[in-house]
CSV table of C-alpha atoms and ligand atoms in Angstrom, one decimal:
chain,number,residue,atom,x,y,z
C,1,MET,CA,-17.7,13.7,11.8
C,2,LYS,CA,-17.1,14.4,8.1
C,3,ILE,CA,-14.0,12.8,6.5
C,4,LEU,CA,-12.7,13.0,3.0
C,5,TYR,CA,-10.0,10.6,1.9
C,6,ALA,CA,-7.9,11.7,-1.1
C,7,ALA,CA,-5.7,9.2,-2.9
C,8,SER,CA,-4.4,8.2,-6.3
C,9,GLU,CA,-5.8,4.6,-6.0
C,10,ALA,CA,-8.4,2.6,-4.2
C,11,LEU,CA,-9.6,-1.0,-4.5
C,12,PRO,CA,-11.6,-2.3,-6.2
C,13,PHE,CA,-11.4,0.6,-8.8
C,14,ALA,CA,-7.7,1.1,-9.4
C,15,SER,CA,-4.8,-0.6,-7.8
C,16,SER,CA,-1.0,-0.8,-8.2
C,17,GLY,CA,-0.1,-1.7,-4.7
C,18,GLY,CA,-0.8,-1.5,-0.9
C,19,LEU,CA,-2.1,2.0,-1.0
C,20,ALA,CA,-5.2,0.8,-2.9
C,21,ASP,CA,-5.9,-1.8,-0.3
C,22,VAL,CA,-5.8,0.8,2.5
C,23,VAL,CA,-7.9,3.4,0.7
C,24,GLY,CA,-10.3,0.6,-0.3
C,25,SER,CA,-10.9,-0.6,3.2
C,26,LEU,CA,-10.0,1.9,5.9
C,27,PRO,CA,-12.8,4.4,5.1
C,28,GLN,CA,-15.4,1.5,5.3
C,29,ALA,CA,-13.9,0.4,8.7
C,30,VAL,CA,-14.1,4.0,10.0
C,31,LYS,CA,-17.6,4.4,8.7
C,32,GLU,CA,-18.6,1.1,10.5
C,33,VAL,CA,-17.3,2.4,13.8
C,34,LEU,CA,-18.8,5.9,13.4
C,35,GLY,CA,-22.1,4.7,12.2
C,36,ARG,CA,-24.6,7.5,11.6
C,37,ASP,CA,-22.1,10.0,13.1
C,38,GLY,CA,-19.8,9.5,10.2
C,39,ASP,CA,-20.0,11.0,6.8
C,40,VAL,CA,-17.1,9.3,5.1
C,41,ARG,CA,-16.2,9.9,1.5
C,42,VAL,CA,-13.3,9.1,-0.8
C,43,VAL,CA,-12.0,10.8,-4.0
C,44,ILE,CA,-9.7,9.2,-6.6
C,45,PRO,CA,-9.0,10.0,-10.3
C,46,MET,CA,-11.3,8.4,-12.9
C,47,TYR,CA,-8.7,6.4,-14.8
C,48,SER,CA,-9.8,4.9,-18.1
C,49,GLN,CA,-9.8,1.4,-16.6
C,50,ILE,CA,-12.5,2.5,-14.1
C,51,ARG,CA,-14.6,4.1,-16.8
C,52,GLY,CA,-14.6,0.7,-18.7
C,53,LYS,CA,-15.2,-1.6,-15.8
C,54,PHE,CA,-17.5,0.2,-13.4
C,55,ALA,CA,-19.5,2.3,-15.9
C,56,GLU,CA,-22.9,1.0,-14.7
C,57,GLN,CA,-22.3,1.8,-11.1
C,58,LEU,CA,-21.2,5.4,-11.6
C,59,GLU,CA,-23.5,8.4,-11.5
C,60,LEU,CA,-22.5,11.8,-12.7
C,61,VAL,CA,-22.8,14.4,-9.9
C,62,THR,CA,-21.8,17.5,-11.7
C,63,GLU,CA,-19.3,19.1,-14.2
C,64,ILE,CA,-17.1,22.0,-13.4
C,65,ASN,CA,-14.1,23.7,-14.7
C,66,VAL,CA,-10.9,23.7,-12.6
C,67,ARG,CA,-8.1,26.2,-13.0
C,68,LEU,CA,-4.5,25.2,-12.6
C,69,SER,CA,-2.2,28.2,-13.2
C,70,TRP,CA,-3.0,29.3,-16.7
C,71,ARG,CA,-5.0,26.2,-17.5
C,72,ASN,CA,-8.7,25.9,-17.4
C,73,GLN,CA,-9.8,22.3,-17.6
C,74,TYR,CA,-12.9,20.2,-17.6
C,75,CYS,CA,-13.6,18.2,-14.4
C,76,GLY,CA,-16.4,15.7,-14.3
C,77,ILE,CA,-17.4,14.5,-10.8
C,78,TRP,CA,-18.8,11.0,-10.7
C,79,LYS,CA,-19.8,8.9,-7.7
C,80,THR,CA,-20.8,5.6,-6.4
C,81,GLU,CA,-21.4,4.1,-3.0
C,82,ARG,CA,-19.7,1.2,-1.2
C,83,SER,CA,-20.8,0.1,2.3
C,84,GLY,CA,-22.0,3.5,3.3
C,85,VAL,CA,-19.0,5.3,1.9
C,86,THR,CA,-19.4,7.7,-1.0
C,87,VAL,CA,-16.6,7.3,-3.6
C,88,TYR,CA,-16.0,10.2,-6.0
C,89,PHE,CA,-14.1,10.1,-9.2
C,90,ILE,CA,-12.5,13.0,-10.9
C,91,ASP,CA,-13.0,12.7,-14.7
C,92,ASN,CA,-10.7,14.3,-17.2
C,93,LEU,CA,-9.7,12.3,-20.3
C,94,TYR,CA,-6.6,14.4,-21.0
C,95,TYR,CA,-5.1,13.5,-17.7
C,96,PHE,CA,-6.5,10.1,-16.8
C,97,ASP,CA,-7.1,8.3,-20.0
C,98,ARG,CA,-3.5,6.9,-20.1
C,99,GLY,CA,-3.8,3.1,-19.7
C,100,THR,CA,-1.5,3.4,-16.7
C,101,LEU,CA,-1.8,5.0,-13.3
C,102,TYR,CA,1.6,6.4,-13.0
C,103,GLY,CA,4.8,6.7,-15.0
C,104,CYS,CA,3.8,9.5,-17.4
C,105,HIS,CA,6.1,12.4,-18.2
C,106,ASP,CA,3.5,14.8,-16.7
C,107,ASP,CA,2.6,13.0,-13.5
C,108,GLY,CA,3.4,16.1,-11.5
C,109,GLU,CA,0.8,18.1,-13.6
C,110,ARG,CA,-1.7,15.2,-13.5
C,111,PHE,CA,-1.7,15.0,-9.7
C,112,ALA,CA,-1.5,18.7,-9.2
C,113,PHE,CA,-4.7,18.9,-11.3
C,114,PHE,CA,-6.3,16.1,-9.3
C,115,SER,CA,-5.3,17.8,-6.0
C,116,LYS,CA,-6.8,21.1,-7.1
C,117,CYS,CA,-10.0,19.2,-8.1
C,118,VAL,CA,-10.2,17.7,-4.6
C,119,LEU,CA,-10.4,21.2,-3.1
C,120,GLU,CA,-12.9,22.4,-5.8
C,121,LEU,CA,-15.0,19.3,-5.3
C,122,MET,CA,-15.7,20.3,-1.7
C,123,SER,CA,-17.5,23.4,-2.9
C,124,ALA,CA,-19.0,21.8,-6.0
C,125,VAL,CA,-20.8,19.1,-3.9
C,126,HIS,CA,-21.0,21.2,-0.7
C,127,PHE,CA,-19.0,18.9,1.4
C,128,TYR,CA,-16.5,20.7,3.6
C,129,PRO,CA,-15.0,17.9,5.6
C,130,ASP,CA,-13.7,18.2,9.2
C,131,ILE,CA,-10.8,16.1,8.1
C,132,LEU,CA,-9.0,15.9,4.8
C,133,HIS,CA,-7.0,12.7,4.9
C,134,ALA,CA,-4.4,12.7,2.1
C,135,ASN,CA,-2.1,9.9,1.1
C,136,ASP,CA,1.4,9.9,-0.4
C,137,TRP,CA,3.0,12.4,-2.8
C,138,GLN,CA,0.2,12.3,-5.4
C,139,THR,CA,-2.2,14.0,-3.0
C,140,ALA,CA,0.4,16.0,-1.0
C,141,LEU,CA,-0.8,19.1,-2.9
C,142,THR,CA,-4.3,18.8,-1.5
C,143,VAL,CA,-2.8,19.5,1.9
C,144,ILE,CA,-0.6,22.3,0.6
C,145,TYR,CA,-3.4,23.9,-1.4
C,146,LEU,CA,-5.8,23.6,1.6
C,147,LYS,CA,-3.3,25.5,3.9
C,148,ARG,CA,-1.8,27.9,1.4
C,149,LYS,CA,-4.7,28.7,-1.0
C,150,TYR,CA,-8.0,27.9,0.6
C,151,ALA,CA,-7.8,28.1,4.4
C,152,HIS,CA,-8.6,31.8,4.4
C,153,LEU,CA,-12.0,31.0,2.9
C,154,GLU,CA,-14.7,30.7,5.5
C,155,GLU,CA,-16.0,27.3,4.3
C,156,TYR,CA,-12.5,25.7,4.3
C,157,ARG,CA,-11.3,27.3,7.6
C,158,SER,CA,-12.2,24.4,9.9
C,159,THR,CA,-10.9,21.6,7.7
C,160,ARG,CA,-7.9,19.9,9.3
C,161,ALA,CA,-5.4,17.8,7.4
C,162,LEU,CA,-4.0,14.4,8.2
C,163,PHE,CA,-1.2,13.3,5.8
C,164,THR,CA,-0.3,9.6,5.6
C,165,ILE,CA,3.1,8.5,4.3
C,166,HIS,CA,2.8,5.0,2.9
C,167,ASN,CA,6.3,5.0,1.6
C,168,ILE,CA,9.0,7.6,2.2
C,169,ASP,CA,10.9,6.6,-0.9
C,170,TYR,CA,8.4,8.3,-3.2
C,171,GLN,CA,8.5,12.0,-2.6
C,172,GLY,CA,7.3,13.8,-5.7
C,173,GLN,CA,10.4,15.7,-6.6
C,174,PHE,CA,10.4,18.3,-9.4
C,175,ASP,CA,12.4,21.1,-10.8
C,176,PHE,CA,11.7,24.6,-9.5
C,177,GLY,CA,10.9,25.7,-13.1
C,178,ILE,CA,7.4,24.3,-12.7
C,179,LEU,CA,6.6,25.8,-9.3
C,180,SER,CA,4.1,28.4,-10.6
C,181,ASP,CA,3.5,27.2,-14.1
C,182,VAL,CA,2.3,23.7,-13.0
C,183,PHE,CA,1.9,23.7,-9.3
C,184,GLU,CA,0.3,27.1,-9.2
C,185,LEU,CA,2.5,28.0,-6.2
C,186,PRO,CA,3.7,31.6,-5.9
C,187,GLU,CA,7.4,32.4,-5.3
C,188,TRP,CA,6.6,33.1,-1.6
C,189,ASP,CA,5.5,29.5,-1.1
C,190,ARG,CA,8.8,28.2,-2.5
C,191,SER,CA,10.2,27.6,1.0
C,192,VAL,CA,7.1,25.4,1.8
C,193,VAL,CA,8.0,22.8,-0.8
C,194,GLU,CA,11.8,23.4,-1.2
C,195,TYR,CA,14.1,20.6,-0.1
C,196,ASN,CA,17.6,19.7,-1.2
C,197,GLY,CA,17.5,22.1,-4.2
C,198,CYS,CA,14.2,20.9,-5.7
C,199,ILE,CA,10.5,20.8,-5.1
C,200,ASN,CA,9.6,18.0,-2.8
C,201,LEU,CA,5.8,17.6,-2.4
C,202,LEU,CA,6.0,15.1,0.4
C,203,LYS,CA,8.1,17.6,2.4
C,204,GLY,CA,5.5,20.3,1.7
C,205,ALA,CA,2.7,18.1,3.0
C,206,ILE,CA,4.6,17.2,6.1
C,207,VAL,CA,5.1,20.8,6.9
C,208,CYS,CA,1.6,21.9,6.1
C,209,ALA,CA,-0.4,19.0,7.6
C,210,ASP,CA,-1.9,19.3,11.1
C,211,MET,CA,-0.9,15.7,11.7
C,212,VAL,CA,1.3,13.2,9.9
C,213,ASN,CA,1.3,9.5,10.2
C,214,THR,CA,2.9,6.5,8.7
C,215,VAL,CA,1.6,3.0,8.4
C,216,SER,CA,3.3,1.3,11.4
C,217,GLN,CA,4.8,2.4,14.7
C,218,THR,CA,8.2,1.0,14.0
C,219,TYR,CA,8.4,2.7,10.6
C,220,ALA,CA,7.4,6.0,12.2
C,221,ARG,CA,10.5,5.7,14.4
C,222,GLU,CA,12.8,4.4,11.6
C,223,ILE,CA,12.2,7.3,9.3
C,224,LEU,CA,13.7,9.6,11.9
C,225,THR,CA,17.0,8.1,11.0
C,226,GLU,CA,19.0,8.7,7.9
C,227,TYR,CA,19.1,5.0,6.9
C,228,PHE,CA,15.4,4.9,6.4
C,229,SER,CA,14.4,8.4,5.6
C,230,SER,CA,15.4,8.9,2.0
C,231,GLY,CA,16.8,12.2,3.0
C,232,LEU,CA,13.8,13.6,4.9
C,233,HIS,CA,14.8,12.8,8.5
C,234,HIS,CA,15.4,16.5,9.4
C,235,ILE,CA,11.9,17.4,8.4
C,236,LEU,CA,10.4,14.4,10.1
C,237,ARG,CA,12.4,15.0,13.3
C,238,GLN,CA,11.0,18.5,13.3
C,239,ALA,CA,7.4,17.1,12.9
C,240,ASP,CA,8.1,14.6,15.6
C,241,ALA,CA,9.3,17.3,18.0
C,242,GLU,CA,6.1,19.2,17.3
C,243,GLY,CA,4.2,16.1,18.3
C,244,LYS,CA,2.8,15.8,14.8
C,245,LEU,CA,4.1,12.4,13.8
C,246,THR,CA,2.7,9.1,14.7
C,247,GLY,CA,2.4,5.5,13.4
C,248,ILE,CA,-0.7,3.4,13.0
C,249,VAL,CA,-0.3,-0.1,11.6
C,250,ASN,CA,-2.6,-1.0,8.6
C,251,GLY,CA,-5.2,-3.6,8.7
C,252,ILE,CA,-6.4,-5.7,5.8
C,253,ASP,CA,-9.9,-6.2,4.4
C,254,VAL,CA,-10.6,-9.6,6.0
C,255,ASP,CA,-13.8,-10.1,4.0
C,256,TYR,CA,-12.0,-9.7,0.7
C,257,TYR,CA,-9.1,-11.8,1.8
C,258,ASN,CA,-11.0,-14.7,3.2
C,259,PRO,CA,-10.1,-18.3,2.4
C,260,GLU,CA,-13.5,-19.4,3.6
C,261,ASN,CA,-15.4,-17.9,0.6
C,262,ASP,CA,-12.7,-16.5,-1.7
C,263,PRO,CA,-14.0,-17.2,-5.3
C,264,ASP,CA,-10.5,-16.8,-6.7
C,265,ILE,CA,-9.0,-19.9,-5.1
C,266,ALA,CA,-9.4,-23.5,-6.0
C,267,ALA,CA,-10.7,-24.8,-2.7
C,268,ASN,CA,-12.1,-22.9,0.3
C,269,TYR,CA,-11.0,-23.6,3.8
C,270,SER,CA,-11.2,-22.1,7.3
C,271,TYR,CA,-9.4,-21.9,10.6
C,272,ALA,CA,-11.6,-24.7,11.9
C,273,ASP,CA,-10.6,-27.0,9.0
C,274,PRO,CA,-7.5,-25.8,7.0
C,275,SER,CA,-7.1,-29.2,5.3
C,276,PRO,CA,-8.5,-28.2,1.9
C,277,LYS,CA,-5.6,-25.9,1.6
C,278,ALA,CA,-3.8,-28.9,0.2
C,279,LEU,CA,-5.9,-28.7,-2.9
C,280,ASP,CA,-4.9,-25.0,-3.3
C,281,LYS,CA,-1.3,-26.2,-3.1
C,282,GLU,CA,-2.0,-28.7,-5.9
C,283,ASP,CA,-3.6,-26.0,-7.9
C,284,LEU,CA,-0.6,-23.8,-7.5
C,285,GLU,CA,1.7,-26.7,-8.5
C,286,ASN,CA,-0.4,-27.1,-11.7
C,287,ILE,CA,-0.2,-23.4,-12.4
C,288,CYS,CA,3.6,-23.5,-12.0
C,289,GLY,CA,4.1,-26.7,-14.0
C,290,PHE,CA,5.4,-28.6,-11.0
C,291,ALA,CA,4.8,-32.2,-10.3
C,292,HIS,CA,2.6,-32.9,-7.3
C,293,ALA,CA,4.7,-33.1,-4.1
C,294,PRO,CA,2.9,-32.4,-0.9
C,295,ASP,CA,6.1,-32.8,1.2
C,296,THR,CA,8.1,-30.2,-0.7
C,297,PRO,CA,7.4,-26.8,0.8
C,298,ILE,CA,6.5,-24.0,-1.6
C,299,ILE,CA,7.9,-20.6,-0.6
C,300,ALA,CA,6.2,-17.7,-2.4
C,301,MET,CA,6.9,-14.0,-3.0
C,302,VAL,CA,4.2,-11.7,-4.2
C,303,SER,CA,5.9,-8.4,-4.6
C,304,ARG,CA,6.7,-5.4,-6.6
C,305,LEU,CA,10.2,-6.2,-8.0
C,306,ALA,CA,12.0,-3.3,-6.3
C,307,SER,CA,15.3,-3.7,-4.6
C,308,HIS,CA,14.1,-2.3,-1.2
C,309,LYS,CA,11.8,-5.4,-1.0
C,310,GLY,CA,14.9,-7.4,-0.2
C,311,PHE,CA,15.8,-8.8,-3.6
C,312,ASP,CA,19.5,-8.2,-3.0
C,313,LEU,CA,19.3,-11.0,-0.4
C,314,VAL,CA,17.2,-13.2,-2.6
C,315,ARG,CA,19.7,-12.9,-5.5
C,316,ARG,CA,22.6,-13.7,-3.3
C,317,VAL,CA,21.3,-17.1,-1.9
C,318,LEU,CA,18.2,-18.3,-3.7
C,319,GLU,CA,20.0,-20.4,-6.2
C,320,GLU,CA,22.0,-22.1,-3.5
C,321,ILE,CA,18.8,-22.9,-1.6
C,322,VAL,CA,16.8,-24.3,-4.6
C,323,ALA,CA,19.8,-26.2,-5.9
C,324,ASN,CA,20.4,-28.0,-2.6
C,325,ASP,CA,17.2,-28.1,-0.6
C,326,ASN,CA,13.9,-29.8,-0.9
C,327,ILE,CA,12.0,-26.6,-1.6
C,328,ARG,CA,10.2,-24.8,-4.4
C,329,PHE,CA,10.1,-21.1,-5.0
C,330,VAL,CA,7.4,-19.2,-6.8
C,331,LEU,CA,7.1,-15.5,-7.5
C,332,LEU,CA,4.4,-13.1,-8.8
C,333,GLY,CA,5.1,-9.5,-9.6
C,334,THR,CA,6.6,-7.0,-12.0
C,335,GLY,CA,9.2,-4.3,-11.7
C,336,GLU,CA,12.9,-3.6,-12.2
C,337,THR,CA,14.2,-5.1,-15.4
C,338,ALA,CA,17.4,-6.5,-13.9
C,339,LEU,CA,15.3,-8.4,-11.3
C,340,GLU,CA,12.9,-9.7,-13.9
C,341,ASP,CA,15.8,-11.0,-15.9
C,342,TYR,CA,17.3,-12.7,-12.9
C,343,PHE,CA,14.2,-14.6,-12.2
C,344,ARG,CA,13.6,-15.5,-15.8
C,345,ASP,CA,17.0,-17.0,-16.0
C,346,LEU,CA,16.6,-18.9,-12.7
C,347,ALA,CA,13.2,-20.3,-13.7
C,348,ALA,CA,14.6,-21.4,-17.0
C,349,ARG,CA,17.4,-23.3,-15.3
C,350,TYR,CA,15.3,-24.9,-12.5
C,351,PRO,CA,11.9,-25.4,-14.2
C,352,ASP,CA,10.9,-28.1,-11.6
C,353,ARG,CA,11.7,-25.9,-8.6
C,354,VAL,CA,11.3,-22.2,-9.6
C,355,ALA,CA,8.3,-20.7,-11.3
C,356,ILE,CA,7.6,-17.0,-12.0
C,357,ARG,CA,4.8,-14.9,-13.2
C,358,LEU,CA,5.9,-11.4,-14.1
C,359,GLU,CA,2.6,-9.6,-13.8
C,360,TYR,CA,0.4,-7.7,-11.4
C,361,ASN,CA,-2.6,-9.8,-10.9
C,362,LYS,CA,-4.9,-9.7,-7.9
C,363,ALA,CA,-6.9,-12.8,-8.6
C,364,LEU,CA,-3.7,-14.9,-9.3
C,365,SER,CA,-2.1,-13.5,-6.2
C,366,LYS,CA,-4.8,-15.1,-4.1
C,367,LYS,CA,-3.8,-18.5,-5.6
C,368,PHE,CA,-0.3,-17.8,-4.5
C,369,TYR,CA,-1.2,-16.8,-1.0
C,370,ALA,CA,-3.5,-19.9,-0.6
C,371,GLY,CA,-1.3,-22.4,-2.4
C,372,ALA,CA,2.1,-21.7,-0.8
C,373,ASP,CA,3.4,-23.0,2.6
C,374,LEU,CA,5.7,-20.1,3.3
C,375,PHE,CA,5.7,-16.5,2.3
C,376,LEU,CA,9.0,-14.6,2.0
C,377,MET,CA,9.3,-10.9,2.7
C,378,PRO,CA,12.9,-10.0,3.4
C,379,SER,CA,12.4,-6.2,2.9
C,380,LYS,CA,15.2,-3.7,3.5
C,381,SER,CA,12.5,-1.3,4.6
C,382,GLU,CA,8.8,-1.9,4.9
C,383,PRO,CA,6.4,0.9,6.0
C,384,CYS,CA,3.8,-1.7,6.9
C,385,GLY,CA,3.5,-4.4,4.3
C,386,LEU,CA,0.2,-6.1,3.7
C,387,SER,CA,1.3,-9.3,2.1
C,388,GLN,CA,2.5,-10.9,5.3
C,389,MET,CA,-0.9,-10.3,6.8
C,390,ILE,CA,-2.7,-11.6,3.7
C,391,ALA,CA,-0.5,-14.7,3.6
C,392,SER,CA,-1.2,-15.3,7.3
C,393,ARG,CA,-5.0,-15.1,6.6
C,394,TYR,CA,-4.5,-17.9,4.1
C,395,GLY,CA,-2.5,-20.0,6.6
C,396,THR,CA,0.8,-19.4,4.7
C,397,VAL,CA,3.5,-18.8,7.2
C,398,PRO,CA,5.5,-15.5,6.8
C,399,ILE,CA,9.3,-15.3,6.8
C,400,VAL,CA,10.2,-11.6,7.3
C,401,ARG,CA,13.0,-9.3,8.1
C,402,GLU,CA,12.3,-7.4,11.3
C,403,CYS,CA,11.7,-3.9,10.1
C,404,GLY,CA,8.8,-1.5,9.9
C,405,GLY,CA,5.4,-3.0,9.9
C,406,LEU,CA,6.9,-6.5,9.5
C,407,ALA,CA,8.4,-6.2,12.9
C,408,ASP,CA,5.1,-4.9,14.3
C,409,THR,CA,2.9,-7.7,12.8
C,410,ILE,CA,5.1,-10.8,12.9
C,411,ARG,CA,6.5,-12.3,16.1
C,412,PRO,CA,9.2,-15.0,15.8
C,413,TYR,CA,8.0,-18.5,16.3
C,414,ASN,CA,9.3,-20.4,19.3
C,415,GLU,CA,9.1,-24.1,18.7
C,416,TYR,CA,9.4,-24.9,22.4
C,417,ASP,CA,6.4,-22.9,23.7
C,418,GLY,CA,4.6,-22.5,20.4
C,419,THR,CA,4.5,-18.7,20.6
C,420,GLY,CA,5.0,-16.5,17.6
C,421,ASN,CA,3.3,-16.3,14.2
C,422,GLY,CA,6.1,-16.5,11.7
C,423,PHE,CA,9.9,-16.7,11.1
C,424,THR,CA,12.0,-13.6,11.4
C,425,PHE,CA,15.6,-12.4,11.1
C,426,THR,CA,17.2,-9.1,12.2
C,427,ASN,CA,20.1,-8.1,10.0
C,428,TYR,CA,19.8,-7.4,6.3
C,429,ASN,CA,22.0,-10.3,5.5
C,430,ALA,CA,21.5,-13.0,2.9
C,431,HIS,CA,22.9,-15.9,5.0
C,432,ASP,CA,20.8,-14.9,8.0
C,433,MET,CA,17.8,-15.1,5.7
C,434,MET,CA,19.0,-18.4,4.3
C,435,SER,CA,19.3,-20.0,7.7
C,436,VAL,CA,15.8,-18.9,8.7
C,437,ILE,CA,14.4,-20.3,5.5
C,438,ARG,CA,16.1,-23.6,6.3
C,439,TYR,CA,14.8,-23.5,9.8
C,440,ALA,CA,11.3,-22.8,8.6
C,441,CYS,CA,11.6,-25.8,6.2
C,442,SER,CA,12.7,-28.1,9.1
C,443,MET,CA,9.6,-27.0,11.0
C,444,PHE,CA,7.4,-27.7,7.9
C,445,ALA,CA,8.7,-31.3,8.0
C,446,ASP,CA,7.4,-31.7,11.5
C,447,HIS,CA,3.7,-32.2,10.8
C,448,SER,CA,2.2,-31.7,14.3
C,449,LYS,CA,4.1,-28.5,14.9
C,450,TRP,CA,3.4,-27.2,11.5
C,451,ASP,CA,-0.3,-27.9,11.6
C,452,ASN,CA,-0.5,-26.0,14.8
C,453,LEU,CA,1.5,-23.1,13.5
C,454,VAL,CA,-0.7,-22.8,10.5
C,455,LYS,CA,-3.7,-22.5,12.8
C,456,VAL,CA,-2.0,-19.9,15.0
C,457,VAL,CA,-1.1,-17.9,12.0
C,458,MET,CA,-4.6,-18.0,10.6
C,459,ASN,CA,-6.1,-16.9,13.9
C,460,VAL,CA,-4.2,-13.6,14.2
C,461,ASP,CA,-6.6,-10.6,13.9
C,462,PHE,CA,-5.3,-8.4,11.1
C,463,SER,CA,-8.6,-6.6,10.6
C,464,TRP,CA,-9.0,-2.8,10.8
C,465,ASN,CA,-10.8,-3.1,14.2
C,466,VAL,CA,-8.1,-1.6,16.3
C,467,SER,CA,-6.4,0.7,13.8
C,468,ALA,CA,-9.7,2.3,12.5
C,469,LYS,CA,-10.3,3.4,16.1
C,470,ARG,CA,-6.8,4.9,16.4
C,471,TYR,CA,-7.5,6.9,13.2
C,472,ILE,CA,-10.8,8.1,14.6
C,473,ASP,CA,-9.0,9.2,17.8
C,474,ILE,CA,-6.7,11.4,15.7
C,475,TYR,CA,-9.6,12.8,13.6
C,476,ALA,CA,-11.4,13.6,16.9
C,477,ARG,CA,-8.3,15.3,18.3
C,478,LEU,CA,-7.8,17.4,15.2
C,479,LYS,CA,-11.4,18.4,14.8
U,501,GLC,C1,3.2,1.1,0.5
U,501,GLC,C2,4.2,0.4,1.5
U,501,GLC,C3,3.7,-0.8,2.2
U,501,GLC,C4,2.4,-0.4,2.9
U,501,GLC,C5,1.4,0.1,1.8
U,501,GLC,C6,0.1,0.5,2.4
U,501,GLC,O1,3.0,0.2,-0.6
U,501,GLC,O2,5.4,0.1,0.7
U,501,GLC,O3,4.6,-1.2,3.2
U,501,GLC,O4,1.8,-1.6,3.4
U,501,GLC,O5,2.0,1.3,1.2
U,501,GLC,O6,0.2,1.4,3.4
């Protein structure tokens, strides 16, 4: 089986969030299951950061020119190999030498070019996959181009497309003015991408793909409702009625996130002996400028500062909690200015209880995962969420709101029979969250229960084992 993953980011090369984790680990897991029967490849843009950091590992495959409407642009194709998976990089300095992955005024054009290159790469390297597995709006056009521009060509005819939605909130919406000039779509394809009066690339990919999935079963059901769908529920209900929509929960790379040998944390530890985790807590206390206090629980958030991650709730009650309770709060992440300001202010007023690092930093995030006791994820919506799984791997007990992938991965702890692997609350309500945080802290104070819970949490299997097979089932069905 030949599979090509197209995405705008993948670990370890370029990363701004969970998508990079998935594209950096699912292909390897699939390859491992398929063994010699699998020819698994990935393609991402060659951002300038990649050129700098991975130069020695990359090999130039070929150079072609790629047309996009009236443009005719250079496209270098580079490659490397990771655990049996070939990773291609699309090189064009004009589009990808920006010092940032996204947020440029011409993102639509940049990813249209990338998407066109993905289709052209297939012929340039003579790799016509059975499955094109595209991810999120940035590669939505690969699916649209495959079906609307290339499928009549013999070589492309048997390629089937799976489109994965990692977050419905990001849809790739643009003005109709650029339909043909930038997206190279003729007027008769307008209806394919048209939604609510503008171009919506996510909608176009949902309509064109042979199969659509999202990253947990619960989220796949949630996005059929108006509350979660960011306006796309009509399209998704249609896809669901056609039997085209499903949910597969993500796994994490359990080798990369492994407290037993993680080089980024102060002390390594394992399920068999989690006790050195105390040294990681001390390390985190030092990083945060806190005095050493083993009996004060540290509650961490590692998150993009976006309101749908549950920050309305945090803003409503966090001060009340830190001012009155024996607890410390630490946060790592960047995002919306209003949220950054809120946390700066809080950290300035409670320097011995609140510490923040407003940056995106993978190595530092591991110190947060390993050093904290509790991990807070009160999302308003959460397609899957990886942090709750990563935190668990490091024995840091998650507190989550029951939605999307959080509901599918974290079961509420029951102190009487010891079942469950975290703390949960149902309603998007600040005081519900507060009472669960307080309950979790009371469990933290009970050493025998807590030590047991930490072990239970560390022992949950969040690897790709099961989900990689579910993806392979879909690929096989489509083929
Ligand atoms: C997005 C989602 C997150 C998911 C990740 C990987 O970042 O917001 O919930 O885990 O994609 O699929």
